[in-house]
Amino acid sequence: MVDVEFEDYSMKVKSAIADRVDAVLEECAGELESQVKRNSRVDTGKTKNSFRHKVTGSVMAEHYEATIGSSDENAIWEEFGTGEYAIHGDGRKGGWSYQDEKGDWHHTRGKAPSRAFWNAYTSLKAKLIRRIQNSLKGL
């Protein structure tokens, strides 16, 4: 009779995978956030500086996610445009007037989209995918 001793290394393997995934997603999300900020139009810097990223998930849940976004409402207007310049053509037509924080009145037909997030994403997508693949290759 042969004695067989089973050693379970599954937790060590899962931990190594989790560490690697956390690190590479944090790195990639940070790079994408930085590129979005570089692409952003700057008047006051409020919108540009509002972008943040967060990495969530776990090996046990078999789900990871990197979220990059802004809590500033203007980020949506910058990305998709407003009024006659809205990218889907669904903006207000004919223009409107508004009063700024200094009390001055302005008339506008809208704001052209800057596409800061989309341009960052499309320019970095292939590079970030390769980085993730290379990082996980040796596991």
CSV table of N, CA and C in Angstrom, one decimal:
chain,number,residue,atom,x,y,z
A,1,MET,N,0.8,-1.2,0.0
A,1,MET,CA,0.0,0.0,0.0
A,1,MET,C,0.9,1.2,0.0
A,2,VAL,N,0.6,2.2,-0.9
A,2,VAL,CA,1.3,3.5,-1.0
A,2,VAL,C,0.6,4.6,-0.3
A,3,ASP,N,1.3,5.3,0.6
A,3,ASP,CA,0.6,6.4,1.2
A,3,ASP,C,0.8,7.6,0.3
A,4,VAL,N,-0.3,8.3,0.1
A,4,VAL,CA,-0.3,9.5,-0.7
A,4,VAL,C,-0.7,10.7,0.2
A,5,GLU,N,0.1,11.7,0.2
A,5,GLU,CA,-0.2,12.9,1.0
A,5,GLU,C,-0.6,14.0,0.1
A,6,PHE,N,-1.8,14.6,0.3
A,6,PHE,CA,-2.3,15.6,-0.6
A,6,PHE,C,-2.0,17.0,0.1
A,7,GLU,N,-1.3,17.9,-0.7
A,7,GLU,CA,-1.1,19.2,-0.2
A,7,GLU,C,-1.8,20.2,-1.0
A,8,ASP,N,-2.7,20.9,-0.4
A,8,ASP,CA,-3.5,21.9,-1.1
A,8,ASP,C,-2.9,23.3,-1.1
A,9,TYR,N,-2.5,23.7,-2.3
A,9,TYR,CA,-1.9,25.0,-2.5
A,9,TYR,C,-2.8,26.0,-3.2
A,10,SER,N,-4.1,25.7,-3.3
A,10,SER,CA,-5.0,26.5,-4.0
A,10,SER,C,-5.2,27.9,-3.4
A,11,MET,N,-5.1,28.0,-2.1
A,11,MET,CA,-5.2,29.4,-1.5
A,11,MET,C,-4.0,30.2,-1.9
A,12,LYS,N,-2.8,29.6,-1.9
A,12,LYS,CA,-1.6,30.4,-2.3
A,12,LYS,C,-1.7,30.8,-3.8
A,13,VAL,N,-2.2,29.9,-4.6
A,13,VAL,CA,-2.3,30.2,-6.0
A,13,VAL,C,-3.3,31.3,-6.2
A,14,LYS,N,-4.5,31.2,-5.6
A,14,LYS,CA,-5.5,32.3,-5.7
A,14,LYS,C,-5.0,33.6,-5.2
A,15,SER,N,-4.2,33.5,-4.1
A,15,SER,CA,-3.6,34.8,-3.5
A,15,SER,C,-2.6,35.4,-4.5
A,16,ALA,N,-1.8,34.6,-5.1
A,16,ALA,CA,-0.9,35.1,-6.1
A,16,ALA,C,-1.6,35.7,-7.3
A,17,ILE,N,-2.6,35.1,-7.8
A,17,ILE,CA,-3.4,35.6,-8.9
A,17,ILE,C,-4.1,36.9,-8.5
A,18,ALA,N,-4.7,37.0,-7.3
A,18,ALA,CA,-5.3,38.2,-6.8
A,18,ALA,C,-4.3,39.3,-6.7
A,19,ASP,N,-3.2,39.1,-6.2
A,19,ASP,CA,-2.2,40.1,-6.1
A,19,ASP,C,-1.8,40.7,-7.4
A,20,ARG,N,-1.6,39.8,-8.4
A,20,ARG,CA,-1.2,40.2,-9.7
A,20,ARG,C,-2.3,41.0,-10.4
A,21,VAL,N,-3.5,40.5,-10.3
A,21,VAL,CA,-4.7,41.2,-11.0
A,21,VAL,C,-4.9,42.5,-10.3
A,22,ASP,N,-4.9,42.6,-9.0
A,22,ASP,CA,-5.0,43.9,-8.3
A,22,ASP,C,-4.0,44.9,-8.8
A,23,ALA,N,-2.7,44.5,-8.8
A,23,ALA,CA,-1.6,45.4,-9.2
A,23,ALA,C,-1.8,45.8,-10.7
A,24,VAL,N,-2.0,45.0,-11.6
A,24,VAL,CA,-2.1,45.4,-13.0
A,24,VAL,C,-3.3,46.2,-13.3
A,25,LEU,N,-4.5,45.9,-12.6
A,25,LEU,CA,-5.6,46.7,-12.9
A,25,LEU,C,-5.5,48.1,-12.3
A,26,GLU,N,-4.9,48.2,-11.1
A,26,GLU,CA,-4.6,49.5,-10.5
A,26,GLU,C,-3.7,50.3,-11.4
A,27,GLU,N,-2.7,49.7,-11.9
A,27,GLU,CA,-1.7,50.3,-12.8
A,27,GLU,C,-2.4,50.8,-14.1
A,28,CYS,N,-3.2,50.0,-14.7
A,28,CYS,CA,-3.9,50.3,-15.9
A,28,CYS,C,-5.0,51.4,-15.7
A,29,ALA,N,-5.8,51.3,-14.6
A,29,ALA,CA,-6.8,52.3,-14.3
A,29,ALA,C,-6.2,53.6,-14.0
A,30,GLY,N,-5.0,53.6,-13.3
A,30,GLY,CA,-4.3,54.9,-13.0
A,30,GLY,C,-3.8,55.5,-14.3
A,31,GLU,N,-3.3,54.7,-15.2
A,31,GLU,CA,-2.8,55.3,-16.5
A,31,GLU,C,-4.0,55.9,-17.3
A,32,LEU,N,-5.1,55.2,-17.4
A,32,LEU,CA,-6.2,55.7,-18.1
A,32,LEU,C,-6.8,57.0,-17.5
A,33,GLU,N,-6.9,57.0,-16.1
A,33,GLU,CA,-7.3,58.2,-15.4
A,33,GLU,C,-6.4,59.4,-15.8
A,34,SER,N,-5.1,59.1,-15.8
A,34,SER,CA,-4.1,60.2,-16.1
A,34,SER,C,-4.3,60.7,-17.5
A,35,GLN,N,-4.5,59.8,-18.4
A,35,GLN,CA,-4.7,60.2,-19.8
A,35,GLN,C,-6.0,61.0,-20.0
A,36,VAL,N,-7.0,60.6,-19.3
A,36,VAL,CA,-8.3,61.4,-19.4
A,36,VAL,C,-8.0,62.8,-18.9
A,37,LYS,N,-7.3,62.9,-17.8
A,37,LYS,CA,-7.0,64.3,-17.3
A,37,LYS,C,-6.1,65.1,-18.2
A,38,ARG,N,-5.2,64.4,-18.9
A,38,ARG,CA,-4.4,65.2,-19.9
A,38,ARG,C,-5.2,65.6,-21.1
A,39,ASN,N,-6.2,64.8,-21.4
A,39,ASN,CA,-7.1,65.1,-22.6
A,39,ASN,C,-8.1,66.2,-22.2
A,40,SER,N,-8.4,66.4,-21.0
A,40,SER,CA,-9.5,67.3,-20.6
A,40,SER,C,-9.2,68.8,-20.9
A,41,ARG,N,-10.3,69.5,-21.3
A,41,ARG,CA,-10.2,70.9,-21.4
A,41,ARG,C,-10.1,71.5,-20.0
A,42,VAL,N,-9.4,72.6,-19.9
A,42,VAL,CA,-9.2,73.2,-18.6
A,42,VAL,C,-9.6,74.7,-18.6
A,43,ASP,N,-10.6,75.0,-17.8
A,43,ASP,CA,-10.9,76.4,-17.5
A,43,ASP,C,-10.6,76.6,-16.1
A,44,THR,N,-11.3,76.0,-15.2
A,44,THR,CA,-11.0,76.1,-13.8
A,44,THR,C,-10.2,74.9,-13.3
A,45,GLY,N,-10.2,73.8,-14.0
A,45,GLY,CA,-9.5,72.6,-13.5
A,45,GLY,C,-10.4,71.7,-12.7
A,46,LYS,N,-11.6,72.1,-12.4
A,46,LYS,CA,-12.5,71.4,-11.5
A,46,LYS,C,-12.9,70.0,-12.1
A,47,THR,N,-13.3,70.0,-13.4
A,47,THR,CA,-13.7,68.8,-14.0
A,47,THR,C,-12.5,67.9,-14.2
A,48,LYS,N,-11.4,68.4,-14.7
A,48,LYS,CA,-10.2,67.6,-14.9
A,48,LYS,C,-9.7,66.9,-13.6
A,49,ASN,N,-9.8,67.6,-12.5
A,49,ASN,CA,-9.3,67.1,-11.2
A,49,ASN,C,-10.3,66.2,-10.5
A,50,SER,N,-11.5,66.1,-11.1
A,50,SER,CA,-12.6,65.3,-10.5
A,50,SER,C,-12.5,63.8,-10.9
A,51,PHE,N,-11.7,63.5,-11.9
A,51,PHE,CA,-11.6,62.1,-12.3
A,51,PHE,C,-10.9,61.3,-11.3
A,52,ARG,N,-11.4,60.1,-11.0
A,52,ARG,CA,-10.8,59.1,-10.1
A,52,ARG,C,-11.0,57.7,-10.7
A,53,HIS,N,-10.2,56.8,-10.1
A,53,HIS,CA,-10.4,55.4,-10.5
A,53,HIS,C,-10.5,54.5,-9.2
A,54,LYS,N,-11.1,53.4,-9.4
A,54,LYS,CA,-11.3,52.4,-8.3
A,54,LYS,C,-11.2,51.0,-8.9
A,55,VAL,N,-10.5,50.1,-8.2
A,55,VAL,CA,-10.5,48.7,-8.6
A,55,VAL,C,-11.2,47.9,-7.5
A,56,THR,N,-12.1,47.1,-7.9
A,56,THR,CA,-12.9,46.2,-7.0
A,56,THR,C,-12.9,44.8,-7.6
A,57,GLY,N,-13.2,43.8,-6.7
A,57,GLY,CA,-13.4,42.5,-7.1
A,57,GLY,C,-12.5,41.5,-6.3
A,58,SER,N,-12.6,40.2,-6.6
A,58,SER,CA,-11.8,39.2,-5.9
A,58,SER,C,-11.8,38.0,-6.7
A,59,VAL,N,-10.7,37.2,-6.5
A,59,VAL,CA,-10.6,35.9,-7.1
A,59,VAL,C,-11.7,35.0,-6.7
A,60,MET,N,-12.1,35.0,-5.5
A,60,MET,CA,-13.2,34.1,-5.0
A,60,MET,C,-14.5,34.4,-5.7
A,61,ALA,N,-14.8,35.7,-6.0
A,61,ALA,CA,-16.0,36.1,-6.7
A,61,ALA,C,-15.8,35.9,-8.2
A,62,GLU,N,-14.6,35.7,-8.6
A,62,GLU,CA,-14.2,35.5,-10.0
A,62,GLU,C,-14.7,36.7,-10.8
A,63,HIS,N,-14.5,37.9,-10.3
A,63,HIS,CA,-14.9,39.1,-10.9
A,63,HIS,C,-14.0,40.3,-10.5
A,64,TYR,N,-13.4,41.0,-11.4
A,64,TYR,CA,-12.7,42.2,-11.1
A,64,TYR,C,-13.2,43.3,-12.0
A,65,GLU,N,-13.1,44.5,-11.5
A,65,GLU,CA,-13.5,45.6,-12.3
A,65,GLU,C,-12.7,46.9,-11.9
A,66,ALA,N,-12.4,47.6,-12.9
A,66,ALA,CA,-11.7,48.9,-12.8
A,66,ALA,C,-12.7,50.0,-13.3
A,67,THR,N,-13.0,50.9,-12.4
A,67,THR,CA,-14.0,52.0,-12.8
A,67,THR,C,-13.2,53.3,-12.8
A,68,ILE,N,-13.4,54.1,-13.9
A,68,ILE,CA,-12.8,55.4,-14.0
A,68,ILE,C,-13.9,56.3,-14.3
A,69,GLY,N,-14.0,57.4,-13.5
A,69,GLY,CA,-15.1,58.3,-13.8
A,69,GLY,C,-14.9,59.6,-13.0
A,70,SER,N,-15.9,60.5,-13.1
A,70,SER,CA,-16.0,61.8,-12.5
A,70,SER,C,-17.3,62.0,-11.8
A,71,SER,N,-17.2,62.7,-10.7
A,71,SER,CA,-18.4,63.0,-9.9
A,71,SER,C,-18.9,64.4,-10.4
A,72,ASP,N,-18.2,65.1,-11.2
A,72,ASP,CA,-18.6,66.4,-11.7
A,72,ASP,C,-19.6,66.3,-12.9
A,73,GLU,N,-20.7,66.9,-12.8
A,73,GLU,CA,-21.7,66.8,-13.8
A,73,GLU,C,-21.2,67.3,-15.2
A,74,ASN,N,-20.3,68.3,-15.1
A,74,ASN,CA,-19.8,68.9,-16.4
A,74,ASN,C,-19.0,67.9,-17.2
A,75,ALA,N,-18.5,66.8,-16.5
A,75,ALA,CA,-17.7,65.8,-17.3
A,75,ALA,C,-18.6,65.2,-18.4
A,76,ILE,N,-19.9,65.0,-18.1
A,76,ILE,CA,-20.8,64.4,-19.1
A,76,ILE,C,-20.9,65.4,-20.3
A,77,TRP,N,-21.1,66.7,-20.0
A,77,TRP,CA,-21.3,67.7,-21.0
A,77,TRP,C,-20.0,67.8,-21.8
A,78,GLU,N,-18.9,67.7,-21.2
A,78,GLU,CA,-17.6,67.7,-21.9
A,78,GLU,C,-17.4,66.5,-22.8
A,79,GLU,N,-17.8,65.4,-22.4
A,79,GLU,CA,-17.6,64.1,-23.1
A,79,GLU,C,-18.6,64.1,-24.3
A,80,PHE,N,-19.8,64.4,-24.1
A,80,PHE,CA,-20.9,64.2,-25.2
A,80,PHE,C,-21.3,65.5,-25.8
A,81,GLY,N,-20.9,66.6,-25.3
A,81,GLY,CA,-21.4,67.9,-25.9
A,81,GLY,C,-22.8,68.2,-25.5
A,82,THR,N,-23.2,69.5,-25.8
A,82,THR,CA,-24.5,69.9,-25.4
A,82,THR,C,-25.1,70.7,-26.6
A,83,GLY,N,-26.4,71.0,-26.5
A,83,GLY,CA,-27.1,71.8,-27.5
A,83,GLY,C,-26.9,71.3,-28.9
A,84,GLU,N,-26.6,72.2,-29.8
A,84,GLU,CA,-26.5,71.8,-31.2
A,84,GLU,C,-25.3,71.0,-31.5
A,85,TYR,N,-24.4,70.9,-30.6
A,85,TYR,CA,-23.1,70.1,-30.7
A,85,TYR,C,-23.2,68.7,-30.1
A,86,ALA,N,-24.3,68.3,-29.5
A,86,ALA,CA,-24.4,67.0,-28.8
A,86,ALA,C,-24.1,65.9,-29.8
A,87,ILE,N,-23.3,65.0,-29.5
A,87,ILE,CA,-22.8,64.0,-30.5
A,87,ILE,C,-23.9,63.1,-31.0
A,88,HIS,N,-25.0,62.9,-30.3
A,88,HIS,CA,-26.1,62.1,-30.8
A,88,HIS,C,-27.2,63.0,-31.5
A,89,GLY,N,-26.9,64.3,-31.6
A,89,GLY,CA,-27.9,65.2,-32.3
A,89,GLY,C,-29.1,65.4,-31.4
A,90,ASP,N,-29.1,65.1,-30.2
A,90,ASP,CA,-30.3,65.2,-29.3
A,90,ASP,C,-30.3,66.4,-28.4
A,91,GLY,N,-29.4,67.3,-28.6
A,91,GLY,CA,-29.3,68.5,-27.8
A,91,GLY,C,-30.3,69.6,-28.1
A,92,ARG,N,-30.4,70.6,-27.3
A,92,ARG,CA,-31.3,71.7,-27.5
A,92,ARG,C,-30.9,72.5,-28.7
A,93,LYS,N,-31.9,72.9,-29.5
A,93,LYS,CA,-31.6,73.7,-30.7
A,93,LYS,C,-31.9,75.1,-30.5
A,94,GLY,N,-31.3,76.0,-31.2
A,94,GLY,CA,-31.6,77.4,-31.1
A,94,GLY,C,-30.9,78.2,-30.1
A,95,GLY,N,-30.1,77.6,-29.2
A,95,GLY,CA,-29.4,78.3,-28.2
A,95,GLY,C,-30.2,78.7,-27.0
A,96,TRP,N,-29.5,79.2,-26.0
A,96,TRP,CA,-30.0,79.7,-24.7
A,96,TRP,C,-29.1,80.6,-24.0
A,97,SER,N,-29.6,81.3,-23.1
A,97,SER,CA,-28.8,82.3,-22.3
A,97,SER,C,-28.7,81.8,-20.9
A,98,TYR,N,-27.5,82.1,-20.3
A,98,TYR,CA,-27.3,81.7,-18.9
A,98,TYR,C,-26.4,82.8,-18.2
A,99,GLN,N,-26.5,82.8,-16.9
A,99,GLN,CA,-25.8,83.7,-16.1
A,99,GLN,C,-24.7,82.9,-15.4
A,100,ASP,N,-23.4,83.4,-15.5
A,100,ASP,CA,-22.3,82.7,-14.9
A,100,ASP,C,-22.2,83.1,-13.4
A,101,GLU,N,-21.2,82.4,-12.7
A,101,GLU,CA,-21.0,82.7,-11.3
A,101,GLU,C,-20.6,84.1,-11.0
A,102,LYS,N,-20.1,84.8,-11.9
A,102,LYS,CA,-19.8,86.2,-11.7
A,102,LYS,C,-20.9,87.2,-12.0
A,103,GLY,N,-22.0,86.7,-12.5
A,103,GLY,CA,-23.2,87.5,-12.7
A,103,GLY,C,-23.3,88.0,-14.2
A,104,ASP,N,-22.4,87.6,-15.0
A,104,ASP,CA,-22.4,88.0,-16.4
A,104,ASP,C,-23.3,87.0,-17.2
A,105,TRP,N,-24.0,87.6,-18.2
A,105,TRP,CA,-24.9,86.8,-19.1
A,105,TRP,C,-24.2,86.4,-20.3
A,106,HIS,N,-24.5,85.2,-20.8
A,106,HIS,CA,-23.9,84.7,-22.1
A,106,HIS,C,-25.0,84.0,-22.9
A,107,HIS,N,-24.8,84.0,-24.2
A,107,HIS,CA,-25.7,83.2,-25.0
A,107,HIS,C,-24.9,82.1,-25.7
A,108,THR,N,-25.4,80.9,-25.8
A,108,THR,CA,-24.7,79.8,-26.4
A,108,THR,C,-25.6,78.9,-27.2
A,109,ARG,N,-25.0,78.2,-28.1
A,109,ARG,CA,-25.7,77.2,-28.9
A,109,ARG,C,-25.3,75.8,-28.4
A,110,GLY,N,-24.4,75.8,-27.4
A,110,GLY,CA,-24.0,74.6,-26.8
A,110,GLY,C,-22.5,74.5,-26.7
A,111,LYS,N,-22.1,73.3,-26.3
A,111,LYS,CA,-20.6,73.0,-26.1
A,111,LYS,C,-20.2,71.8,-27.0
A,112,ALA,N,-19.2,72.0,-27.8
A,112,ALA,CA,-18.7,70.8,-28.6
A,112,ALA,C,-18.1,69.8,-27.6
A,113,PRO,N,-18.3,68.5,-28.0
A,113,PRO,CA,-17.7,67.5,-27.1
A,113,PRO,C,-16.2,67.4,-27.2
A,114,SER,N,-15.6,67.2,-26.1
A,114,SER,CA,-14.1,67.1,-26.1
A,114,SER,C,-13.7,65.6,-26.2
A,115,ARG,N,-14.6,64.7,-25.8
A,115,ARG,CA,-14.3,63.2,-25.9
A,115,ARG,C,-13.0,62.8,-25.2
A,116,ALA,N,-12.7,63.5,-24.1
A,116,ALA,CA,-11.5,63.2,-23.3
A,116,ALA,C,-11.4,61.8,-22.9
A,117,PHE,N,-12.5,61.2,-22.4
A,117,PHE,CA,-12.5,59.8,-21.9
A,117,PHE,C,-12.4,58.9,-23.1
A,118,TRP,N,-13.2,59.1,-24.1
A,118,TRP,CA,-13.2,58.2,-25.3
A,118,TRP,C,-11.9,58.2,-25.9
A,119,ASN,N,-11.3,59.3,-26.1
A,119,ASN,CA,-10.0,59.4,-26.8
A,119,ASN,C,-8.9,58.7,-26.0
A,120,ALA,N,-9.0,58.9,-24.7
A,120,ALA,CA,-8.0,58.2,-23.8
A,120,ALA,C,-8.2,56.7,-23.9
A,121,TYR,N,-9.4,56.2,-23.8
A,121,TYR,CA,-9.7,54.8,-23.9
A,121,TYR,C,-9.2,54.2,-25.2
A,122,THR,N,-9.6,54.8,-26.3
A,122,THR,CA,-9.3,54.2,-27.6
A,122,THR,C,-7.7,54.3,-27.9
A,123,SER,N,-7.1,55.3,-27.4
A,123,SER,CA,-5.6,55.4,-27.6
A,123,SER,C,-4.9,54.4,-26.7
A,124,LEU,N,-5.4,54.0,-25.6
A,124,LEU,CA,-4.7,53.1,-24.7
A,124,LEU,C,-5.2,51.7,-24.7
A,125,LYS,N,-6.3,51.4,-25.2
A,125,LYS,CA,-6.9,50.1,-25.1
A,125,LYS,C,-6.0,48.9,-25.4
A,126,ALA,N,-5.4,48.9,-26.6
A,126,ALA,CA,-4.5,47.8,-27.0
A,126,ALA,C,-3.3,47.7,-26.1
A,127,LYS,N,-2.7,48.8,-25.7
A,127,LYS,CA,-1.6,48.8,-24.8
A,127,LYS,C,-1.9,48.2,-23.5
A,128,LEU,N,-3.1,48.6,-22.9
A,128,LEU,CA,-3.5,48.1,-21.6
A,128,LEU,C,-3.8,46.6,-21.7
A,129,ILE,N,-4.5,46.2,-22.7
A,129,ILE,CA,-4.8,44.8,-22.9
A,129,ILE,C,-3.5,43.9,-22.9
A,130,ARG,N,-2.5,44.4,-23.7
A,130,ARG,CA,-1.2,43.7,-23.7
A,130,ARG,C,-0.5,43.7,-22.3
A,131,ARG,N,-0.6,44.8,-21.6
A,131,ARG,CA,0.0,44.9,-20.3
A,131,ARG,C,-0.7,43.9,-19.4
A,132,ILE,N,-2.0,43.8,-19.4
A,132,ILE,CA,-2.7,42.8,-18.5
A,132,ILE,C,-2.3,41.4,-18.9
A,133,GLN,N,-2.3,41.1,-20.2
A,133,GLN,CA,-1.9,39.7,-20.7
A,133,GLN,C,-0.5,39.4,-20.3
A,134,ASN,N,0.4,40.3,-20.5
A,134,ASN,CA,1.8,40.0,-20.1
A,134,ASN,C,2.0,39.8,-18.6
A,135,SER,N,1.2,40.6,-17.8
A,135,SER,CA,1.3,40.5,-16.4
A,135,SER,C,0.8,39.1,-15.9
A,136,LEU,N,-0.2,38.6,-16.5
A,136,LEU,CA,-0.8,37.4,-16.1
A,136,LEU,C,-0.2,36.1,-16.7
A,137,LYS,N,0.6,36.3,-17.7
A,137,LYS,CA,1.2,35.2,-18.5
A,137,LYS,C,2.0,34.2,-17.6
A,138,GLY,N,2.7,34.6,-16.7
A,138,GLY,CA,3.6,33.7,-15.9
A,138,GLY,C,2.9,33.0,-14.8
A,139,LEU,N,1.6,33.2,-14.6
A,139,LEU,CA,0.9,32.6,-13.5
A,139,LEU,C,0.6,31.2,-13.8
